[in-house]
Structure formats: structure tokens, C-alpha cells
Amino acid sequence: MRAGRGTVVADALAVRHSALRSSLGLVLAKAAQTGAGFAFWIVAARATTDREVGLTAAAVSAVMICTQLAVLGAGSAVIVSVGRGEPPARLLDSAFATVGLAGSVLALGYLVLQSAAAPDTASTSVLFWAMFLLAAVTGTVVIVLDQALVALGRGASAASRYGLGGAVSLGAAALVAWLARGAPADVLLACWTLATAVACVVGAVQLRRLAGYRPRPSLRSMRESPLLAVGIPNQLLTLTERAPGLLLPLLLAHTVAPEAAAYWYPAWMMAWAAYTAPVLMGIVQFSEGVREPARLVSTTWASLRWSLVVGGLAAVVLVLFARPLLGLLGERYADASAGALQLLAAGLVPYAVLQAYNAVCRARERYTEAIVVGVTLGASLCTAALVAAGSGATTMALAWLVVLSAGAAAAGVRLLMVLRRIKREAQ
């Protein structure tokens, strides 16, 4: 039975979509997700107080931190497995079970820790705890689903699941805003959680329909799979990429003020819409680099170009329309965060360079080097932004951009050296 399932999934590789189509499909999907997310925060900002928006933003950031920790590099392990021609069914079985369990444990741990360490801003609502747990588990599973479908050449399928999930979440938020002015953070979190829950269900259906795989989560096959051996190094590297942006709203809400998080988060979220392009191009670059190592140099340059083209278009829009976009949330958001959004959008170029560098390190298994670079840069980013927090979101963003650019310059030099070495080896 196992062999049959693996054969079905392996056979689906014969119908791979092109890397470019997969990349652009992922970008379109994330654009839909980001657009729905932006609309969600517009509705939330008009439905309740700045404090409740800030607490919700902090909770969302905490969920994302839990998902990034809980995923354990499972998606990257699937990419490597498929790239090497191995049937991924057994790995997927253990991956879904492992990340689901890890997501539950980490979410519960965070909620207990928050209640003990920050009782003034912690929620004791049963709804809040339940939605936090659901968001952490489904969010983690969705990450694995995304990367599994990328490995199978079906990255473009993400558009429908994220579009549907975002629409359901936005509809729920609009209904809450209409029925209950001044909605608390737990209700807003419930609306936000619907997006990942729906995307998770749709993704499971797609994985079965497109690749013939029916999820049967089990920890029993974990000893026989390379999940942790391959996944953990990739996961540590991913954490260095994502942790600074996820930690900052949380730190602001609990060490400065919830309002500070409320003003920073929308600017960061919109800038992330541009940053998503290099992130997704990097995933496909990594997948293609494992599958066809001889083409890593050309794949890297192609991914970097498309990152700058697609992400650059989004960044230009953000720079030109920062104030009116933030004004949709309210004038106070436009006044506080428009300058920050413009500066963060300008960070697209250094961020694209960093993603290209990390993707090459993943494909070449140069994890230690990339992790050291990421930890150093991430700590510097958070420290600089927090030091500047007292001067407002714009000063924070300027500090962030300066540190990010310096880190990207160093990583870019190293990237050129590695690519030249690869080219010499191929000659």
C-alpha cells in the first residue's frame, strides 16, 4: 500500500509545471493572500480600538513565530526528497504528524508563558486560546503543503487556496465589524484564523487531486524518513530570515506599547507583500538547484532578476501610494507609518540579494555559514529597530533599512564568490 501511494506521487512528477510558472503562481497566490490580509486589517482598524488592533497584531506575530518553529524544515525535506527522485509519501506522512504535534505544543507553551510573563496583555479568553491553537496548527501544515506542491511542480495551485481562505476571513471580519463595533482581540483573531484553516483544507484536497496523495499523518515512519536530518538545518536558516519581522511587533506590544505595534505592523505587512517575491523565488530556486545542480548558477540569476522585477513593481506602488494605502486604515495610521512603509519597501533590493544567497546555501548545504550570517543580521535588525522605537515608526524603518542593506552587501559579495566557485567546478 505504501509503495503504491509513493508510486502515484512519483508519477505526478512527470507532469511538472515549469519553474517560472510555479514561481509566478506562488507570487500570485501570496499577492491574493496579502491583499486579503491588508483588507482584513483595514476592516479591523475601523471595527475596534488601536489597542485591540495592536494586541491582535501581536497575537498574529506570535502564531507565525510558532509556525516557523514548528515546521522543523519539513517542507524543505520534502523538496530535497523529491529533487533526488525519492517517493515523498512516507515523508509527508511523518511531516504532517510531526508539525501538527509541534505546532500544538509550541502554541500551548506560548500561551502559558505569556499568561505568566505578561498578564496585563495576555488574554484568558477560551476563544482566544482555541483560535491561537488552531491558527498555529493549520498555519504550520499549510507551510508544508506549499513546499510539497512546489516540489511536485504544482506551486501555481496556491492561488486558489489562499484566495478562498482570504475571502472567507475578510467576510467574517466585515460581518463582525458590521454587527459589533469595538470587537475584542479574540474575535478578530478568530476571523484571521479562518484564512489558514480554509487554506489548509483546500491544500489537502489539492495534494490528493494533483499528486494522488491522501494524508495519513503518522509518527511511526519518522525513524525511516530523513525529515529531521534534512529539515532542521533548513529550518534554522528559515528562522533567521523570518524571526526579526515576526518578533518585532510582539516586542513592541509587550515592551513599548500595543499602539506602537499597531502602527508598525501595517507598514511591515505591506512591505512584506513586496518581499514575498524573493522569498517564493528563493524556494523555487532551492527546489530547482537540488533537482538540477548543474543549473544552479543560471537558476540563481534568473530567480534574482524575477525577484527584483516582480517585487520591484510592488515596491514602487508602495512607495508612491504609501499614504493613501495606510489612510484606508485611518489618518492616524497614515501619519504614523507612511514614511516607514516607503523605507521598508526600498528594502526589497537588499532582501532579494539575501534570499538568493540563502537559496544557494541551501542547495549547496552550506547551512552553518548562512545561519551565522542570519543570526547576526537578525539580532542587529531587532536591536536597531527597538532602539529607534521611541522616535516613531519612520525612524525604526530607517534603522532597519540601514542594517539590512549592510548585511545584504556582505552576503552579496559572498554569493558572487560561491557562484564563481560553482562555475569553475562545472568547467
Short mmCIF file of C-alpha atoms in Angstrom, two decimals:
data_model
loop_
_atom_site.label_atom_id
_atom_site.label_comp_id
_atom_site.label_asym_id
_atom_site.label_seq_id
_atom_site.Cartn_x
_atom_site.Cartn_y
_atom_site.Cartn_z
CA MET A 1 0.00 0.00 0.00
CA ARG A 2 2.80 2.35 0.89
CA ALA A 3 4.68 1.62 -2.28
CA GLY A 4 1.57 2.23 -4.33
CA ARG A 5 1.00 5.62 -2.79
CA GLY A 6 4.63 6.57 -3.33
CA THR A 7 4.46 5.48 -6.96
CA VAL A 8 1.35 7.59 -7.56
CA VAL A 9 3.06 10.67 -6.16
CA ALA A 10 6.28 9.97 -8.05
CA ASP A 11 4.38 9.58 -11.30
CA ALA A 12 2.96 13.07 -10.83
CA LEU A 13 6.46 14.45 -11.28
CA ALA A 14 6.23 13.65 -14.96
CA VAL A 15 3.66 16.40 -15.27
CA ARG A 16 5.78 19.13 -13.67
CA HIS A 17 4.97 22.71 -14.46
CA SER A 18 7.85 24.98 -15.40
CA ALA A 19 9.83 26.65 -12.61
CA LEU A 20 8.77 30.08 -13.87
CA ARG A 21 5.09 29.15 -13.90
CA SER A 22 5.39 27.67 -10.43
CA SER A 23 7.16 30.80 -9.16
CA LEU A 24 4.67 33.21 -10.66
CA GLY A 25 1.78 31.10 -9.43
CA LEU A 26 3.15 31.30 -5.90
CA VAL A 27 3.65 35.04 -6.20
CA LEU A 28 0.06 35.45 -7.41
CA ALA A 29 -1.17 33.33 -4.51
CA LYS A 30 0.74 35.36 -1.94
CA ALA A 31 -0.45 38.58 -3.58
CA ALA A 32 -4.03 37.39 -3.10
CA GLN A 33 -3.26 36.42 0.48
CA THR A 34 -1.57 39.75 1.20
CA GLY A 35 -4.35 41.74 -0.45
CA ALA A 36 -6.99 39.94 1.61
CA GLY A 37 -4.81 40.40 4.70
CA PHE A 38 -4.49 44.12 4.07
CA ALA A 39 -8.25 44.41 3.61
CA PHE A 40 -8.68 42.46 6.86
CA TRP A 41 -6.59 44.98 8.79
CA ILE A 42 -8.46 47.88 7.20
CA VAL A 43 -11.71 46.41 8.48
CA ALA A 44 -10.16 45.61 11.87
CA ALA A 45 -8.80 49.15 12.27
CA ARG A 46 -12.27 50.55 11.70
CA ALA A 47 -14.01 47.94 13.80
CA THR A 48 -12.19 48.43 17.08
CA THR A 49 -9.60 50.44 19.03
CA ASP A 50 -5.90 50.81 18.30
CA ARG A 51 -5.16 48.79 21.43
CA GLU A 52 -7.21 45.79 20.27
CA VAL A 53 -5.66 46.00 16.80
CA GLY A 54 -2.19 46.04 18.38
CA LEU A 55 -3.00 43.04 20.58
CA THR A 56 -4.36 41.15 17.58
CA ALA A 57 -1.26 42.01 15.53
CA ALA A 58 0.93 40.76 18.39
CA ALA A 59 -1.07 37.52 18.55
CA VAL A 60 -0.76 37.02 14.78
CA SER A 61 3.01 37.56 15.01
CA ALA A 62 3.18 35.04 17.87
CA VAL A 63 1.24 32.49 15.79
CA MET A 64 3.64 32.98 12.91
CA ILE A 65 6.62 32.51 15.20
CA CYS A 66 5.10 29.26 16.47
CA THR A 67 4.53 28.04 12.91
CA GLN A 68 8.06 28.89 11.86
CA LEU A 69 9.44 26.97 14.84
CA ALA A 70 7.05 24.04 14.49
CA VAL A 71 7.57 23.39 10.78
CA LEU A 72 11.00 21.87 11.55
CA GLY A 73 12.11 22.22 7.96
CA ALA A 74 9.64 19.54 6.87
CA GLY A 75 8.80 21.34 3.63
CA SER A 76 12.48 21.68 2.76
CA ALA A 77 12.97 17.97 3.48
CA VAL A 78 10.20 17.16 1.00
CA ILE A 79 11.82 19.41 -1.62
CA VAL A 80 15.15 17.62 -1.17
CA SER A 81 13.50 14.17 -1.22
CA VAL A 82 11.54 14.84 -4.41
CA GLY A 83 14.54 16.56 -6.02
CA ARG A 84 16.56 13.40 -5.50
CA GLY A 85 13.85 11.29 -7.12
CA GLU A 86 12.55 9.68 -3.93
CA PRO A 87 8.81 8.95 -3.46
CA PRO A 88 7.70 11.50 -0.85
CA ALA A 89 4.55 9.81 0.51
CA ARG A 90 6.11 8.34 3.64
CA LEU A 91 7.97 11.55 4.36
CA LEU A 92 4.74 13.52 4.03
CA ASP A 93 3.01 11.17 6.45
CA SER A 94 5.58 11.82 9.16
CA ALA A 95 5.89 15.50 8.24
CA PHE A 96 2.21 16.31 8.77
CA ALA A 97 2.08 14.40 12.06
CA THR A 98 5.28 15.96 13.36
CA VAL A 99 4.48 19.57 12.51
CA GLY A 100 0.90 19.23 13.77
CA LEU A 101 2.15 17.97 17.13
CA ALA A 102 4.94 20.55 17.29
CA GLY A 103 2.53 23.37 16.44
CA SER A 104 0.16 22.34 19.24
CA VAL A 105 2.92 22.08 21.84
CA LEU A 106 4.53 25.39 20.92
CA ALA A 107 1.22 27.26 20.81
CA LEU A 108 0.23 25.98 24.24
CA GLY A 109 3.68 26.78 25.57
CA TYR A 110 3.48 30.34 24.28
CA LEU A 111 0.03 30.92 25.76
CA VAL A 112 1.11 29.64 29.18
CA LEU A 113 4.34 31.66 29.07
CA GLN A 114 2.52 34.83 28.04
CA SER A 115 -0.01 34.43 30.86
CA ALA A 116 2.83 34.14 33.37
CA ALA A 117 5.20 36.77 31.98
CA ALA A 118 2.80 39.45 30.68
CA PRO A 119 -0.56 39.06 32.45
CA ASP A 120 -1.58 42.66 31.64
CA THR A 121 -1.67 41.99 27.90
CA ALA A 122 -2.37 38.24 27.94
CA SER A 123 -5.87 37.03 27.08
CA THR A 124 -7.64 34.45 29.23
CA SER A 125 -10.47 34.04 26.71
CA VAL A 126 -11.26 30.43 25.78
CA LEU A 127 -11.96 31.63 22.23
CA PHE A 128 -8.55 33.29 22.02
CA TRP A 129 -6.73 30.15 23.19
CA ALA A 130 -8.71 27.89 20.86
CA MET A 131 -8.16 30.13 17.82
CA PHE A 132 -4.47 30.56 18.63
CA LEU A 133 -4.04 26.79 18.72
CA LEU A 134 -6.00 26.26 15.50
CA ALA A 135 -4.07 29.02 13.71
CA ALA A 136 -0.71 27.59 14.81
CA VAL A 137 -1.50 24.03 13.69
CA THR A 138 -3.15 24.87 10.37
CA GLY A 139 -0.57 27.55 9.61
CA THR A 140 2.25 25.05 10.10
CA VAL A 141 0.57 22.41 7.95
CA VAL A 142 -0.05 24.95 5.17
CA ILE A 143 3.68 25.75 5.01
CA VAL A 144 4.44 22.06 4.39
CA LEU A 145 1.63 21.83 1.85
CA ASP A 146 3.04 24.82 -0.04
CA GLN A 147 6.52 23.38 -0.30
CA ALA A 148 5.31 19.86 -1.09
CA LEU A 149 3.31 21.18 -4.04
CA VAL A 150 6.29 23.30 -5.17
CA ALA A 151 8.46 20.16 -5.10
CA LEU A 152 5.86 18.42 -7.26
CA GLY A 153 5.85 21.31 -9.71
CA ARG A 154 2.38 22.49 -8.64
CA GLY A 155 3.20 25.77 -6.93
CA ALA A 156 0.60 27.61 -9.01
CA SER A 157 -2.16 25.74 -7.15
CA ALA A 158 -1.58 28.05 -4.17
CA ALA A 159 -3.62 30.85 -5.76
CA SER A 160 -6.98 29.18 -5.27
CA ARG A 161 -6.42 28.07 -1.66
CA TYR A 162 -5.10 31.42 -0.48
CA GLY A 163 -7.70 33.34 -2.44
CA LEU A 164 -10.55 31.34 -0.92
CA GLY A 165 -9.08 31.46 2.59
CA GLY A 166 -8.55 35.21 2.42
CA ALA A 167 -12.06 35.82 1.13
CA VAL A 168 -13.64 33.80 3.97
CA SER A 169 -11.52 35.57 6.60
CA LEU A 170 -12.30 39.01 5.20
CA GLY A 171 -16.01 38.23 5.00
CA ALA A 172 -16.02 37.16 8.66
CA ALA A 173 -14.20 40.34 9.72
CA ALA A 174 -16.62 42.51 7.77
CA LEU A 175 -19.57 40.75 9.43
CA VAL A 176 -18.05 41.32 12.88
CA ALA A 177 -17.40 44.99 12.10
CA TRP A 178 -21.00 45.40 11.00
CA LEU A 179 -22.51 43.62 13.99
CA ALA A 180 -20.18 44.59 16.84
CA ARG A 181 -18.31 47.88 16.88
CA GLY A 182 -15.37 47.64 19.29
CA ALA A 183 -14.70 43.92 18.72
CA PRO A 184 -12.14 42.40 21.13
CA ALA A 185 -8.86 40.85 20.02
CA ASP A 186 -10.09 37.26 20.43
CA VAL A 187 -12.91 37.79 17.93
CA LEU A 188 -10.54 39.43 15.43
CA LEU A 189 -8.08 36.56 15.85
CA ALA A 190 -10.89 34.09 15.13
CA CYS A 191 -11.66 35.87 11.86
CA TRP A 192 -7.98 35.90 10.89
CA THR A 193 -7.60 32.19 11.70
CA LEU A 194 -10.28 31.25 9.17
CA ALA A 195 -7.86 32.11 6.34
CA THR A 196 -5.27 29.48 7.31
CA ALA A 197 -7.89 26.90 8.28
CA VAL A 198 -9.63 27.13 4.89
CA ALA A 199 -6.29 27.18 3.01
CA CYS A 200 -5.22 24.05 4.91
CA VAL A 201 -8.36 22.10 3.96
CA VAL A 202 -8.20 23.19 0.30
CA GLY A 203 -4.46 22.37 0.15
CA ALA A 204 -5.06 18.83 1.41
CA VAL A 205 -7.68 18.33 -1.31
CA GLN A 206 -5.29 19.70 -3.95
CA LEU A 207 -2.45 17.45 -2.84
CA ARG A 208 -4.69 14.43 -3.27
CA ARG A 209 -6.15 15.57 -6.60
CA LEU A 210 -2.92 16.81 -8.21
CA ALA A 211 -0.47 14.26 -6.82
CA GLY A 212 -2.59 11.30 -5.78
CA TYR A 213 -1.53 11.59 -2.14
CA ARG A 214 -4.02 11.08 0.67
CA PRO A 215 -2.72 12.46 4.01
CA ARG A 216 -2.30 9.76 6.66
CA PRO A 217 -0.30 11.50 9.40
CA SER A 218 1.78 9.05 11.41
CA LEU A 219 4.84 9.30 13.64
CA ARG A 220 5.66 5.61 13.14
CA SER A 221 7.55 6.17 9.90
CA MET A 222 9.61 9.01 11.30
CA ARG A 223 12.63 6.81 12.10
CA GLU A 224 12.80 5.70 8.49
CA SER A 225 12.49 9.18 6.98
CA PRO A 226 15.14 11.91 6.62
CA LEU A 227 12.70 14.53 7.91
CA LEU A 228 14.66 15.94 10.84
CA ALA A 229 18.15 15.30 9.46
CA VAL A 230 17.37 17.27 6.32
CA GLY A 231 14.75 19.61 7.76
CA ILE A 232 16.35 21.03 10.91
CA PRO A 233 19.29 22.82 9.20
CA ASN A 234 16.90 24.30 6.64
CA GLN A 235 14.53 25.29 9.41
CA LEU A 236 17.21 27.08 11.40
CA LEU A 237 18.11 29.07 8.31
CA THR A 238 14.45 29.93 7.66
CA LEU A 239 14.10 31.16 11.24
CA THR A 240 16.96 33.58 10.78
CA GLU A 241 15.09 35.01 7.78
CA ARG A 242 11.64 35.31 9.35
CA ALA A 243 12.19 35.79 13.08
CA PRO A 244 13.16 39.50 13.06
CA GLY A 245 10.00 40.62 11.27
CA LEU A 246 7.80 38.36 13.40
CA LEU A 247 9.40 39.18 16.74
CA LEU A 248 9.35 42.95 16.39
CA PRO A 249 5.55 43.52 16.65
CA LEU A 250 5.48 41.17 19.63
CA LEU A 251 8.34 43.00 21.34
CA LEU A 252 6.78 46.37 20.63
CA ALA A 253 3.40 45.36 22.04
CA HIS A 254 4.85 43.98 25.28
CA THR A 255 7.83 46.28 25.90
CA VAL A 256 6.83 49.62 24.33
CA ALA A 257 3.03 49.81 23.82
CA PRO A 258 0.33 47.95 21.87
CA GLU A 259 -0.21 51.15 19.87
CA ALA A 260 3.43 51.04 18.69
CA ALA A 261 2.82 47.54 17.32
CA ALA A 262 -0.44 48.72 15.73
CA TYR A 263 1.37 51.45 13.76
CA TRP A 264 4.39 49.34 12.81
CA TYR A 265 2.58 46.16 11.77
CA PRO A 266 0.55 47.50 8.79
CA ALA A 267 3.68 49.07 7.27
CA TRP A 268 5.64 45.85 7.73
CA MET A 269 2.76 43.74 6.38
CA MET A 270 2.53 45.83 3.20
CA ALA A 271 6.30 45.79 2.71
CA TRP A 272 6.19 42.02 3.12
CA ALA A 273 3.93 41.92 0.07
CA ALA A 274 6.95 43.05 -1.96
CA TYR A 275 9.39 40.84 -0.02
CA THR A 276 7.24 37.79 -0.77
CA ALA A 277 8.50 37.71 -4.36
CA PRO A 278 12.15 36.98 -3.44
CA VAL A 279 11.04 34.55 -0.72
CA LEU A 280 8.99 32.48 -3.17
CA MET A 281 11.55 32.74 -5.96
CA GLY A 282 14.11 31.52 -3.43
CA ILE A 283 12.01 28.43 -2.63
CA VAL A 284 11.76 27.53 -6.31
CA GLN A 285 15.47 28.33 -6.79
CA PHE A 286 16.29 25.92 -3.96
CA SER A 287 14.00 23.23 -5.40
CA GLU A 288 15.47 23.53 -8.90
CA GLY A 289 19.01 23.70 -7.51
CA VAL A 290 18.55 20.37 -5.74
CA ARG A 291 16.88 18.77 -8.77
CA GLU A 292 19.39 20.12 -11.33
CA PRO A 293 22.63 21.15 -9.55
CA ALA A 294 24.38 21.90 -12.85
CA ARG A 295 21.96 24.77 -13.49
CA LEU A 296 22.27 26.41 -10.06
CA VAL A 297 24.20 29.45 -11.32
CA SER A 298 21.76 30.26 -14.12
CA THR A 299 18.78 29.49 -11.87
CA THR A 300 20.13 31.87 -9.23
CA TRP A 301 20.50 34.78 -11.62
CA ALA A 302 17.09 34.13 -13.16
CA SER A 303 15.46 33.99 -9.72
CA LEU A 304 17.17 37.19 -8.63
CA ARG A 305 16.05 39.02 -11.77
CA TRP A 306 12.45 37.92 -11.37
CA SER A 307 12.54 38.77 -7.66
CA LEU A 308 13.57 42.32 -8.49
CA VAL A 309 11.09 42.65 -11.37
CA VAL A 310 8.03 41.28 -9.61
CA GLY A 311 8.88 42.52 -6.13
CA GLY A 312 10.12 45.83 -7.53
CA LEU A 313 6.75 46.56 -9.13
CA ALA A 314 5.06 46.04 -5.78
CA ALA A 315 7.69 48.15 -4.01
CA VAL A 316 7.21 51.06 -6.43
CA VAL A 317 3.46 51.00 -5.81
CA LEU A 318 4.06 51.03 -2.05
CA VAL A 319 6.49 53.95 -2.25
CA LEU A 320 4.19 56.04 -4.46
CA PHE A 321 0.95 55.26 -2.65
CA ALA A 322 2.12 54.71 0.92
CA ARG A 323 -0.01 57.43 2.45
CA PRO A 324 -3.31 56.70 0.67
CA LEU A 325 -2.90 52.97 1.29
CA LEU A 326 -2.31 53.45 5.00
CA GLY A 327 -5.03 56.09 5.02
CA LEU A 328 -7.51 53.30 4.35
CA LEU A 329 -6.88 52.20 7.94
CA GLY A 330 -7.32 55.77 9.21
CA GLU A 331 -5.47 59.07 9.16
CA ARG A 332 -3.54 58.26 12.34
CA TYR A 333 -2.01 55.23 10.60
CA ALA A 334 -1.07 57.29 7.55
CA ASP A 335 0.52 59.97 9.73
CA ALA A 336 2.47 57.47 11.84
CA SER A 337 3.56 54.90 9.25
CA ALA A 338 3.69 56.27 5.67
CA GLY A 339 7.40 57.14 5.87
CA ALA A 340 8.13 53.75 7.43
CA LEU A 341 6.36 51.94 4.60
CA GLN A 342 8.36 53.78 1.94
CA LEU A 343 11.65 52.94 3.63
CA LEU A 344 10.71 49.31 4.17
CA ALA A 345 9.64 48.99 0.53
CA ALA A 346 13.07 50.22 -0.52
CA GLY A 347 14.49 47.24 1.36
CA LEU A 348 13.25 44.93 -1.41
CA VAL A 349 16.60 45.05 -3.20
CA PRO A 350 18.81 44.00 -0.26
CA TYR A 351 16.23 41.44 0.80
CA ALA A 352 16.26 39.85 -2.68
CA VAL A 353 20.04 39.54 -2.53
CA LEU A 354 19.84 37.86 0.88
CA GLN A 355 17.22 35.38 -0.35
CA ALA A 356 19.32 34.47 -3.39
CA TYR A 357 22.33 33.91 -1.12
CA ASN A 358 20.34 31.73 1.30
CA ALA A 359 18.84 29.66 -1.53
CA VAL A 360 22.32 28.88 -2.88
CA CYS A 361 23.48 27.95 0.62
CA ARG A 362 20.50 25.58 0.96
CA ALA A 363 21.14 23.91 -2.39
CA ARG A 364 24.86 23.53 -1.60
CA GLU A 365 24.20 22.52 2.05
CA ARG A 366 26.24 25.44 3.39
CA TYR A 367 23.93 25.77 6.38
CA THR A 368 26.35 26.82 9.11
CA GLU A 369 27.66 29.80 7.16
CA ALA A 370 24.18 31.07 6.23
CA ILE A 371 22.80 30.55 9.76
CA VAL A 372 25.64 32.53 11.34
CA VAL A 373 25.04 35.36 8.86
CA GLY A 374 21.28 35.24 9.51
CA VAL A 375 21.52 35.23 13.30
CA THR A 376 23.95 38.14 13.31
CA LEU A 377 21.83 40.15 10.89
CA GLY A 378 18.54 39.34 12.64
CA ALA A 379 19.81 40.35 16.06
CA SER A 380 21.17 43.58 14.61
CA LEU A 381 17.86 44.37 12.87
CA CYS A 382 15.75 43.92 16.01
CA THR A 383 18.19 45.80 18.21
CA ALA A 384 18.42 48.76 15.86
CA ALA A 385 14.63 48.97 15.43
CA LEU A 386 13.90 48.75 19.16
CA VAL A 387 16.49 51.39 19.97
CA ALA A 388 14.78 53.69 17.46
CA ALA A 389 11.23 52.84 18.60
CA GLY A 390 10.94 55.89 20.80
CA SER A 391 11.27 58.15 17.76
CA GLY A 392 8.41 56.55 15.82
CA ALA A 393 7.85 54.03 13.05
CA THR A 394 9.73 56.00 10.37
CA THR A 395 12.95 56.12 12.39
CA MET A 396 12.58 52.43 13.15
CA ALA A 397 12.25 51.66 9.45
CA LEU A 398 15.31 53.76 8.61
CA ALA A 399 17.39 51.85 11.16
CA TRP A 400 16.04 48.58 9.74
CA LEU A 401 16.90 49.55 6.16
CA VAL A 402 20.46 50.62 7.01
CA VAL A 403 21.24 47.37 8.83
CA LEU A 404 19.53 45.24 6.16
CA SER A 405 21.50 46.94 3.37
CA ALA A 406 24.80 46.42 5.16
CA GLY A 407 24.04 42.74 5.70
CA ALA A 408 22.97 42.27 2.08
CA ALA A 409 26.16 43.90 0.81
CA ALA A 410 28.27 41.39 2.74
CA ALA A 411 26.06 38.46 1.66
CA GLY A 412 26.15 39.64 -1.96
CA VAL A 413 29.93 39.57 -2.05
CA ARG A 414 29.90 36.08 -0.61
CA LEU A 415 27.23 34.99 -3.12
CA LEU A 416 29.41 36.08 -6.03
CA MET A 417 32.34 34.12 -4.63
CA VAL A 418 30.26 30.93 -4.26
CA LEU A 419 28.75 31.22 -7.75
CA ARG A 420 32.19 31.71 -9.30
CA ARG A 421 33.41 28.61 -7.50
CA ILE A 422 30.43 26.59 -8.76
CA LYS A 423 31.10 27.79 -12.29
CA ARG A 424 34.75 26.77 -12.08
CA GLU A 425 33.80 23.33 -10.77
CA ALA A 426 31.46 22.82 -13.72
CA GLN A 427 34.17 23.62 -16.31
#
